[in-house]
Coordinates of C-alpha atoms in Angstrom, one line a residue:
M270 CA -71.6 44.6 -43.8
Q271 CA -70.8 43.0 -40.4
S272 CA -67.2 42.3 -39.5
L273 CA -66.2 38.8 -38.5
N274 CA -65.5 40.1 -35.0
S275 CA -69.2 40.8 -34.4
K276 CA -71.1 38.6 -32.0
P277 CA -74.0 37.6 -34.3
V278 CA -71.5 36.2 -36.9
W279 CA -69.5 34.2 -34.3
A280 CA -72.8 32.9 -32.8
L281 CA -73.9 31.8 -36.3
L282 CA -70.7 29.9 -36.9
R283 CA -70.8 28.2 -33.5
S284 CA -74.3 27.0 -34.2
A285 CA -73.3 25.7 -37.5
V286 CA -70.4 23.6 -35.9
V287 CA -72.7 22.3 -33.2
L288 CA -75.4 21.4 -35.7
S289 CA -72.9 19.6 -38.0
G290 CA -71.4 17.7 -35.1
A291 CA -75.0 16.6 -33.9
L292 CA -75.8 15.4 -37.6
A293 CA -72.5 13.5 -37.7
S294 CA -73.2 11.8 -34.3
T295 CA -76.7 11.0 -35.4
Q296 CA -75.3 9.4 -38.6
V297 CA -72.6 7.3 -36.8
M298 CA -75.3 6.1 -34.4
A299 CA -77.6 5.1 -37.1
E300 CA -74.7 3.3 -38.9
E301 CA -73.5 1.4 -35.9
G302 CA -76.9 0.4 -34.8
D303 CA -76.6 -2.1 -32.0
R304 CA -72.9 -1.8 -31.3
Q305 CA -72.2 -2.1 -27.5
I306 CA -69.4 -1.4 -25.1
E307 CA -67.3 -4.6 -24.7
E308 CA -67.8 -6.4 -21.5
V309 CA -64.6 -6.6 -19.4
I310 CA -64.2 -9.8 -17.2
V311 CA -62.1 -9.4 -14.1
T312 CA -61.2 -11.6 -11.1
A313 CA -61.0 -8.8 -8.6
Q314 CA -63.1 -10.8 -6.1
R315 CA -61.2 -14.0 -6.8
S316 CA -63.9 -15.1 -9.3
S317 CA -64.6 -14.2 -13.0
E318 CA -67.3 -11.5 -13.3
S319 CA -68.0 -8.4 -15.2
I320 CA -66.3 -5.3 -14.0
Q321 CA -69.7 -3.6 -14.0
E322 CA -70.8 -5.8 -11.2
V323 CA -67.7 -5.7 -8.9
P324 CA -68.4 -3.4 -5.8
I325 CA -64.8 -2.4 -5.6
A326 CA -62.8 0.5 -7.0
V327 CA -60.9 -1.3 -9.6
T328 CA -59.3 -0.3 -12.9
A329 CA -58.8 -3.0 -15.6
L330 CA -56.4 -2.5 -18.4
S331 CA -56.6 -5.0 -21.2
G332 CA -53.7 -6.1 -23.3
D333 CA -54.8 -3.8 -26.2
M334 CA -55.1 -0.9 -23.8
L335 CA -51.5 -1.6 -22.5
D336 CA -50.2 -1.4 -26.1
D337 CA -52.3 1.7 -27.0
R338 CA -51.3 3.5 -23.9
Q339 CA -47.6 2.4 -24.1
I340 CA -47.7 1.0 -20.6
I341 CA -44.4 -0.9 -20.7
G342 CA -44.0 -1.7 -17.1
A343 CA -45.1 -1.1 -13.5
S344 CA -44.0 2.5 -13.4
D345 CA -46.5 3.4 -16.2
L346 CA -49.5 2.3 -14.3
Q347 CA -49.4 5.5 -12.3
M348 CA -50.1 7.5 -15.4
N349 CA -53.2 5.6 -16.2
T350 CA -54.8 4.8 -12.9
P351 CA -56.2 7.2 -10.3
N352 CA -54.6 7.4 -6.9
V353 CA -51.6 5.3 -7.7
T354 CA -48.0 6.2 -7.5
F355 CA -44.9 4.2 -8.1
T356 CA -41.5 4.9 -6.6
A357 CA -38.2 3.2 -7.5
T358 CA -36.2 3.0 -4.3
N359 CA -32.5 2.2 -3.7
F360 CA -30.8 -1.1 -4.1
G361 CA -33.1 -2.3 -6.8
G362 CA -36.3 -1.9 -4.6
S363 CA -39.7 -0.3 -5.4
S364 CA -43.0 0.7 -3.9
F365 CA -46.5 1.1 -5.1
S366 CA -48.7 3.5 -3.2
I367 CA -52.5 3.6 -3.5
R368 CA -54.4 6.5 -2.0
G369 CA -51.2 7.3 -0.2
I370 CA -50.7 3.9 1.5
G371 CA -47.6 2.0 0.6
R372 CA -44.0 1.5 1.9
L373 CA -41.0 3.7 1.2
V374 CA -38.8 2.1 3.9
V375 CA -35.6 0.6 2.5
S376 CA -35.4 -2.7 4.1
G377 CA -34.8 -6.3 3.0
S378 CA -37.2 -7.6 5.7
G379 CA -40.0 -5.2 4.9
E380 CA -42.8 -5.7 2.4
N381 CA -45.0 -3.4 0.3
G382 CA -48.3 -2.1 1.6
V383 CA -49.8 -2.9 -1.8
S384 CA -49.7 -6.6 -2.8
T385 CA -48.5 -7.7 -6.2
H386 CA -49.9 -10.7 -7.9
V387 CA -49.4 -12.8 -11.2
N388 CA -52.5 -14.8 -12.2
D389 CA -53.9 -14.2 -8.6
I390 CA -50.8 -15.6 -7.0
P391 CA -48.9 -13.4 -4.6
L392 CA -45.4 -13.0 -6.2
G393 CA -42.9 -10.2 -5.5
T394 CA -40.8 -9.4 -8.4
N395 CA -38.3 -6.8 -9.6
L396 CA -40.9 -4.2 -10.7
N397 CA -38.3 -1.7 -11.8
A398 CA -37.0 -4.2 -14.4
V399 CA -39.7 -6.5 -15.5
E400 CA -41.8 -5.4 -18.5
Y401 CA -45.3 -6.4 -19.6
F402 CA -45.5 -8.7 -22.6
D403 CA -48.3 -11.1 -23.8
V404 CA -50.4 -9.8 -21.0
A405 CA -54.3 -10.3 -21.0
R406 CA -55.0 -7.5 -18.4
V407 CA -53.7 -5.8 -15.4
E408 CA -56.1 -5.3 -12.5
I409 CA -55.5 -2.4 -9.9
L410 CA -57.7 -2.7 -6.9
R411 CA -57.8 0.5 -4.6
G412 CA -58.4 0.2 -0.9
P413 CA -57.7 -2.6 1.6
Q414 CA -57.9 -6.0 0.0
G415 CA -56.6 -8.3 2.9
T416 CA -59.8 -10.3 3.0
L417 CA -59.5 -11.6 -0.4
Y418 CA -55.8 -11.2 -1.3
G419 CA -54.3 -11.9 2.1
R420 CA -51.1 -10.3 3.6
N421 CA -49.8 -6.8 2.8
A422 CA -52.8 -5.6 0.8
T423 CA -53.6 -2.5 3.1
G424 CA -53.4 0.0 0.3
G425 CA -54.7 -2.3 -2.5
A426 CA -53.7 -5.1 -4.9
I427 CA -52.3 -5.2 -8.4
N428 CA -53.0 -8.4 -10.3
V429 CA -51.2 -9.2 -13.7
V430 CA -53.0 -11.8 -15.7
T431 CA -51.0 -13.4 -18.4
A432 CA -52.4 -14.5 -21.7
M433 CA -53.3 -18.2 -21.5
P434 CA -53.0 -20.8 -24.4
E435 CA -55.9 -21.2 -26.8
V436 CA -57.1 -24.4 -28.6
D437 CA -58.8 -22.5 -31.5
G438 CA -55.7 -22.5 -33.8
V439 CA -52.1 -21.7 -34.2
K440 CA -51.3 -18.0 -33.8
G441 CA -48.6 -15.7 -33.0
F442 CA -46.9 -12.3 -33.4
L443 CA -43.5 -10.6 -33.6
D444 CA -43.0 -6.9 -32.6
V445 CA -39.7 -5.2 -33.3
E446 CA -39.0 -1.8 -32.0
A447 CA -35.9 0.3 -32.8
G448 CA -34.6 3.8 -31.9
D449 CA -31.5 5.9 -31.0
Y450 CA -29.2 5.0 -28.3
S451 CA -29.0 1.6 -30.2
H452 CA -32.4 0.8 -28.8
R453 CA -33.8 -2.5 -29.7
R454 CA -36.9 -4.2 -28.2
Y455 CA -38.4 -7.4 -29.4
K456 CA -41.7 -9.1 -28.3
A457 CA -42.9 -12.5 -29.6
M458 CA -45.6 -15.0 -29.0
F459 CA -46.5 -18.4 -30.4
N460 CA -49.6 -20.4 -29.5
A461 CA -50.3 -23.9 -30.7
P462 CA -53.1 -26.4 -29.9
L463 CA -51.9 -30.0 -29.3
S464 CA -55.5 -31.4 -29.2
D465 CA -59.0 -30.2 -28.7
T466 CA -58.2 -29.8 -24.9
I467 CA -54.5 -29.2 -24.7
A468 CA -52.6 -26.1 -25.9
I469 CA -49.2 -24.5 -25.2
R470 CA -48.3 -20.8 -25.4
A471 CA -44.7 -19.4 -25.5
A472 CA -43.9 -15.7 -25.2
G473 CA -40.8 -13.5 -24.7
M474 CA -39.2 -10.2 -24.8
M475 CA -35.7 -8.7 -25.0
L476 CA -34.4 -5.2 -24.6
D477 CA -31.0 -3.7 -25.6
R478 CA -30.0 -0.1 -25.4
D479 CA -27.1 2.2 -24.5
G480 CA -27.4 4.4 -21.5
Y481 CA -28.8 7.8 -21.5
I482 CA -26.2 9.1 -19.1
E483 CA -22.9 10.2 -20.5
N484 CA -19.8 9.3 -18.4
L485 CA -17.6 12.3 -18.7
A486 CA -14.6 10.3 -17.3
Y487 CA -14.5 8.2 -20.4
G488 CA -11.6 9.1 -22.7
Q489 CA -10.5 11.9 -20.2
Q490 CA -6.6 12.2 -20.1
N491 CA -4.4 13.1 -17.2
A492 CA -1.1 15.1 -17.5
A493 CA 0.6 11.9 -18.7
G494 CA -1.9 11.4 -21.4
Q495 CA -3.3 8.3 -19.8
T496 CA -7.0 7.4 -19.8
L497 CA -9.2 5.5 -17.3
S498 CA -9.9 1.9 -18.1
G499 CA -12.8 -0.3 -17.4
I500 CA -15.6 2.2 -18.1
D501 CA -17.8 3.0 -21.2
S502 CA -18.9 6.3 -22.7
D503 CA -22.3 5.9 -21.1
V504 CA -24.1 4.6 -18.0
D505 CA -27.6 3.2 -17.3
G506 CA -27.9 0.9 -20.3
R507 CA -30.2 -2.1 -20.6
H508 CA -29.6 -5.7 -21.5
L509 CA -32.4 -7.9 -20.4
W510 CA -34.7 -10.7 -21.5
A511 CA -37.7 -12.6 -20.2
G512 CA -39.5 -15.6 -21.3
R513 CA -42.6 -17.5 -20.4
I514 CA -44.1 -20.9 -21.4
T515 CA -47.6 -22.0 -20.4
A516 CA -49.5 -25.2 -20.9
S517 CA -53.2 -25.6 -20.4
W518 CA -55.6 -28.7 -20.2
A519 CA -59.3 -28.7 -20.2
F520 CA -59.6 -32.1 -18.5
S521 CA -63.4 -32.0 -18.4
D522 CA -66.3 -29.8 -19.4
N523 CA -66.2 -28.3 -15.9
G524 CA -62.5 -28.3 -15.2
E525 CA -59.2 -26.6 -16.4
A526 CA -55.6 -26.8 -15.3
W527 CA -52.5 -24.7 -16.4
I528 CA -48.9 -24.8 -15.5
Q529 CA -46.4 -22.0 -16.3
Y530 CA -42.6 -21.5 -16.2
S531 CA -41.1 -17.9 -16.5
K532 CA -37.6 -16.5 -16.4
F533 CA -36.1 -13.1 -16.2
H534 CA -32.5 -12.2 -16.7
E535 CA -30.6 -8.9 -16.6
D536 CA -26.9 -8.1 -16.7
D537 CA -26.1 -4.5 -17.7
D538 CA -24.8 -1.2 -16.2
R539 CA -28.3 0.0 -15.0
A540 CA -27.6 2.9 -12.4
R541 CA -29.5 2.4 -9.1
I542 CA -29.0 6.0 -8.4
T543 CA -28.0 9.2 -10.3
N544 CA -26.0 12.3 -9.3
Q545 CA -26.6 13.6 -5.7
V546 CA -27.7 17.1 -5.5
C547 CA -24.9 19.0 -3.8
V548 CA -22.9 22.3 -3.8
T549 CA -19.6 21.9 -2.0
N550 CA -19.6 23.4 1.5
E551 CA -16.5 25.5 2.4
V552 CA -16.4 23.7 5.8
P553 CA -16.7 19.9 6.2
L554 CA -19.4 19.9 8.8
Q555 CA -22.3 19.3 6.4
G556 CA -20.4 18.4 3.3
C557 CA -22.9 20.1 1.0
L558 CA -24.5 23.7 1.4
P559 CA -28.1 23.4 2.6
N560 CA -30.8 24.6 0.1
A561 CA -28.3 24.8 -2.7
V562 CA -28.7 22.9 -6.1
G563 CA -25.8 21.6 -8.1
F564 CA -24.0 18.4 -8.9
E565 CA -20.7 19.0 -7.2
G566 CA -19.1 16.6 -4.7
P567 CA -19.3 17.1 -1.0
H568 CA -16.4 18.7 1.0
L569 CA -13.6 16.0 1.0
G570 CA -13.2 16.3 4.7
S571 CA -16.8 15.1 5.4
T572 CA -16.2 11.9 3.4
T573 CA -14.7 8.5 4.4
G574 CA -11.8 9.1 2.2
G575 CA -11.0 12.6 3.4
I576 CA -11.4 11.7 7.1
F577 CA -9.4 8.4 7.3
G578 CA -7.0 9.2 4.3
G579 CA -6.2 12.5 6.1
A580 CA -6.0 11.0 9.6
F581 CA -3.3 8.5 8.4
G582 CA -1.3 10.9 6.0
A583 CA -2.7 9.5 2.7
Q584 CA -4.6 12.9 2.1
I585 CA -4.3 16.4 3.1
F586 CA -6.5 16.5 6.1
G587 CA -9.5 19.0 6.0
D588 CA -8.9 19.9 2.3
R589 CA -12.0 20.9 0.6
G590 CA -11.3 18.9 -2.6
N591 CA -13.2 18.9 -5.9
G592 CA -10.7 21.2 -7.7
H593 CA -12.1 24.3 -6.0
P594 CA -9.8 27.4 -5.6
G595 CA -7.4 26.8 -2.8
T596 CA -7.6 23.1 -3.0
L597 CA -4.3 21.4 -2.2
T598 CA -5.5 17.9 -3.0
Q599 CA -4.2 16.5 -6.4
Y600 CA -6.7 15.3 -8.9
D601 CA -5.2 13.6 -12.0
Y602 CA -8.6 13.6 -13.5
A603 CA -10.4 16.8 -12.8
R604 CA -14.2 16.8 -12.2
P605 CA -15.9 18.6 -15.1
E606 CA -19.3 20.3 -14.7
V607 CA -21.9 17.6 -14.7
G608 CA -25.7 17.8 -15.2
L609 CA -28.9 15.7 -15.2
R610 CA -27.6 13.4 -18.1
S611 CA -24.0 13.0 -17.2
M612 CA -21.7 11.6 -14.6
H613 CA -18.0 11.5 -13.8
T614 CA -17.0 8.2 -12.4
D615 CA -14.2 5.7 -12.7
F616 CA -16.4 2.7 -11.8
E617 CA -18.9 1.1 -14.3
P618 CA -22.1 0.1 -12.5
I619 CA -23.0 -3.5 -12.4
Y620 CA -26.6 -4.7 -12.3
Q621 CA -27.5 -8.4 -12.4
A622 CA -30.9 -10.0 -11.7
E623 CA -32.1 -13.5 -12.2
E624 CA -35.7 -14.8 -11.5
D625 CA -37.2 -18.1 -12.1
V626 CA -40.9 -18.9 -11.3
W627 CA -42.9 -22.1 -11.6
S628 CA -46.7 -21.6 -11.1
M629 CA -49.8 -23.6 -11.6
G630 CA -53.6 -23.5 -11.3
I631 CA -56.5 -25.8 -11.2
E632 CA -60.2 -24.9 -11.2
Y633 CA -63.2 -27.3 -11.2
R634 CA -66.9 -26.2 -11.3
M635 CA -69.4 -28.5 -9.7
S636 CA -73.1 -27.4 -9.7
D637 CA -73.2 -24.0 -7.8
H638 CA -69.6 -24.2 -6.4
T639 CA -66.1 -23.6 -7.9
F640 CA -63.0 -25.3 -6.4
S641 CA -59.6 -23.7 -7.1
F642 CA -55.9 -24.3 -6.3
L643 CA -53.1 -21.9 -7.0
G644 CA -49.5 -22.5 -6.2
A645 CA -45.9 -21.1 -7.2
Y646 CA -42.2 -21.5 -6.4
Q647 CA -39.8 -18.7 -7.0
E648 CA -36.1 -18.2 -6.9
T649 CA -34.3 -14.9 -7.2
D650 CA -30.6 -13.8 -7.4
N651 CA -29.6 -10.2 -7.5
L652 CA -26.3 -8.3 -7.3
T653 CA -25.6 -4.7 -7.9
Q654 CA -22.4 -2.6 -7.6
Q655 CA -22.1 1.2 -7.9
D656 CA -19.7 4.0 -7.0
Y657 CA -21.8 5.7 -4.4
N658 CA -20.0 9.0 -4.6
M659 CA -20.0 8.9 -8.4
D660 CA -16.6 10.6 -8.8
V661 CA -13.0 10.1 -9.6
G662 CA -11.2 10.6 -6.4
P663 CA -8.0 12.5 -5.6
V664 CA -4.6 10.9 -5.8
L665 CA -3.5 9.2 -2.5
L666 CA -0.2 10.1 -1.0
T667 CA 2.4 7.8 0.4
A668 CA 1.3 7.5 4.0
A669 CA 3.9 7.9 6.9
T670 CA 2.1 5.1 8.6
N671 CA 2.4 2.8 5.5
P672 CA 5.4 4.3 3.5
A673 CA 5.6 1.5 1.1
S674 CA 1.9 1.6 0.4
F675 CA 0.9 -1.6 -1.3
V676 CA 2.2 -3.2 -4.3
G677 CA -1.0 -4.2 -6.4
L678 CA -1.6 -7.0 -8.9
L679 CA -0.1 -4.9 -11.7
G680 CA 3.1 -4.1 -9.8
I681 CA 2.0 -0.4 -9.1
M682 CA 1.8 1.4 -5.8
S683 CA -1.8 1.5 -4.6
Y684 CA -4.0 1.2 -1.8
P685 CA -6.1 -1.9 -1.9
T686 CA -9.9 -2.1 -1.5
S687 CA -11.5 -5.3 -0.1
A688 CA -13.7 -7.1 -2.7
P689 CA -16.8 -9.1 -1.6
A690 CA -16.1 -12.8 -1.6
G691 CA -18.9 -13.4 -4.1
R692 CA -22.6 -13.3 -3.9
A693 CA -25.0 -13.4 -0.9
G694 CA -23.8 -15.6 1.9
D695 CA -20.3 -16.2 0.3
E696 CA -18.4 -14.4 2.8
W697 CA -19.0 -17.2 5.2
T698 CA -18.4 -20.1 2.9
N699 CA -15.7 -18.9 0.4
A700 CA -12.7 -21.3 0.8
R701 CA -10.2 -18.3 0.6
C702 CA -11.8 -15.3 2.0
N703 CA -14.4 -15.6 4.8
Y704 CA -15.5 -14.1 8.1
N705 CA -15.2 -17.3 10.1
D706 CA -11.4 -17.6 9.4
G707 CA -10.7 -13.8 9.7
T708 CA -9.6 -13.7 6.0
S709 CA -12.4 -11.6 4.4
G710 CA -11.4 -8.9 2.0
V711 CA -7.7 -7.7 1.9
P712 CA -6.4 -10.2 4.6
G713 CA -7.6 -13.1 2.5
G714 CA -6.6 -11.6 -0.9
C715 CA -10.0 -10.6 -2.0
I716 CA -9.1 -7.4 -3.6
Q717 CA -11.2 -5.2 -6.0
D718 CA -9.7 -5.1 -9.5
A719 CA -9.3 -1.3 -10.0
D720 CA -6.8 1.3 -10.2
Q721 CA -6.6 2.3 -6.5
S722 CA -4.0 5.0 -6.5
R723 CA -6.8 7.4 -5.8
I724 CA -9.6 7.4 -3.2
F725 CA -11.9 4.7 -4.3
S726 CA -15.1 3.3 -2.9
F727 CA -18.2 1.5 -4.0
D728 CA -21.2 -0.3 -2.4
Q729 CA -22.6 -3.7 -3.3
T730 CA -26.1 -5.2 -2.6
D731 CA -27.0 -8.8 -3.2
S732 CA -29.5 -11.2 -2.2
I733 CA -30.8 -14.8 -3.0
T734 CA -34.4 -15.8 -2.2
E735 CA -36.5 -18.9 -2.2
Y736 CA -40.2 -18.7 -1.9
W737 CA -43.3 -20.9 -2.3
T738 CA -47.0 -20.3 -1.8
A739 CA -50.1 -22.4 -2.1
E740 CA -53.8 -21.5 -1.8
M741 CA -57.0 -23.5 -2.0
R742 CA -60.5 -21.9 -2.0
I743 CA -64.1 -22.7 -2.5
A744 CA -66.5 -20.0 -4.1
S745 CA -70.3 -20.3 -4.3
D746 CA -72.4 -19.1 -7.1
L747 CA -75.8 -19.4 -5.4
D748 CA -79.1 -17.7 -6.5
G749 CA -79.8 -14.8 -4.5
P750 CA -77.9 -11.8 -3.0
L751 CA -75.6 -13.9 -0.6
N752 CA -72.5 -15.9 -1.7
Y753 CA -69.3 -16.8 0.1
L754 CA -65.7 -17.6 -0.4
V755 CA -63.6 -19.8 1.8
G756 CA -59.9 -20.4 1.4
V757 CA -56.7 -21.4 3.1
S758 CA -53.3 -20.4 2.0
A759 CA -49.6 -21.1 3.2
Y760 CA -46.3 -19.7 2.2
D761 CA -42.6 -20.0 3.2
S762 CA -39.7 -17.7 2.3
G763 CA -36.0 -17.8 3.0
S764 CA -33.4 -15.4 1.9
S765 CA -29.7 -14.2 2.3
S766 CA -28.6 -10.7 1.7
D767 CA -25.6 -8.4 2.1
Y768 CA -25.1 -4.7 1.8
Y769 CA -21.3 -3.7 1.5
V770 CA -19.6 -0.4 1.7
N771 CA -16.1 -1.0 0.5
S772 CA -13.3 1.7 0.4
N773 CA -9.4 1.7 0.3
T774 CA -9.4 4.4 3.0
L775 CA -11.5 2.0 5.3
D776 CA -9.0 -0.8 4.5
L777 CA -6.2 1.8 5.3
L778 CA -7.9 2.3 8.7
G779 CA -8.0 -1.5 9.3
T780 CA -4.4 -2.0 8.2
V781 CA -3.1 0.8 10.5
T782 CA -5.3 0.0 13.5
G783 CA -5.7 -3.7 13.2
A784 CA -9.6 -3.3 12.9
Y785 CA -11.3 -6.1 11.0
P786 CA -12.8 -6.4 8.6
G787 CA -11.7 -3.3 6.6
S788 CA -15.2 -3.2 4.9
F789 CA -18.7 -2.7 6.2
N790 CA -21.3 -5.3 5.6
S791 CA -24.9 -5.6 6.9
T792 CA -25.8 -9.2 6.4
N793 CA -29.0 -11.2 6.9
A794 CA -29.3 -14.9 7.4
P795 CA -25.8 -15.9 6.0
D796 CA -26.4 -19.6 6.5
K797 CA -29.3 -19.6 4.0
K798 CA -28.1 -20.9 0.7

């Protein structure tokens, strides 16, 4: 008797498996008969056509495919599309790259090398935060698309097509998702025909969850048994929602029009950045050891707090800090060991984003030509704050240059930190604290509400933007191999933005030397409201 390890037996088994698979395939084909692959219609060439006929490297993901593959937002596209990468940059920015072409420069005036569109309309949006809901399909075009999609399409174009109203009946859905970290996500849609030619469609989503990052400073006690206030046990949570309402009208057998309003809102403690990779250097020249991996803080003497606090007697100048052996600086809340999913900060991040978009489209077919109009108006308002050092700083000493220090709002001795006057552009228009009158920050009484008996710093980025775009085009549908597309487009955009770095040791520098202002701000177009 042959053993099962002998080659003839294994060959026989493999043959049986192959034969059974072939018989099963034959049976399925016989049962399915004339079943064919569903035709996918895209607008990759700015006109509706089968994806099989488009001479462009394009990937089209239908709404069902988005659900099946759990493609929640823009960052998930890179897992499902060749040659595509997505990077979340600092200050709420992001960048698509297709075939290595994109933009990773952090700049308020720069634009991506891959254009993003909604219903064929060029619209920049917060790709880090906005999620897909009630979407008909997403089209990803690889390679230069400037001829058809206009500016900033060197690497390619991404077009999100929302589901449009339907007149064939009332329909809708409700999708509820729950999980740990108090995770709750809701998606809903309602479609209703108003007549044989008019329909409306409303859709929305909401996401709530706690942060995945533990803040080790929460509940930590100092020698006096006190705990830090104004912080939660976790960081990087989500509280956001989005809604969209669309109306469509088939005004003739050859023409349709639609109008849409969408809104996005977020207000939570999303973290723009996480722990910096650092192992404390023994000397302040570089702050961190090169080629070392850890989550310690930099040498205190290399930071703004250590340099200016030490220079004016509020700190021990040149001290290494971070609780290392030989450290002279006093920490009332010692830094514990942190990892990939933990932080140690006394400042709760702030992430606020608001977006309103009004858009419309008209299409009319006449003989062998199609006339189209697309337009949109967009307003955005964003503000984020975060402790860039992500630490609980050392205690500040009573400085010889300022022996009385500063009596804060709570009657305790502290060093004040300038607070921004408000949102983008407010430093110039705030009635109390503004640059024009020399009263910005501490001089005008705009002081950050925080316990500032320790080295304390944070940064803020904010912006407001107004944007409109309009496009008209004529596309032919002639018999034969040649057709043409002629169009004209216009757009206008105006914005105001600020990037602040605020620190009580910077304000100490301003108080002692008379330098004004005590904070750093890189501003753009402050008169734009």
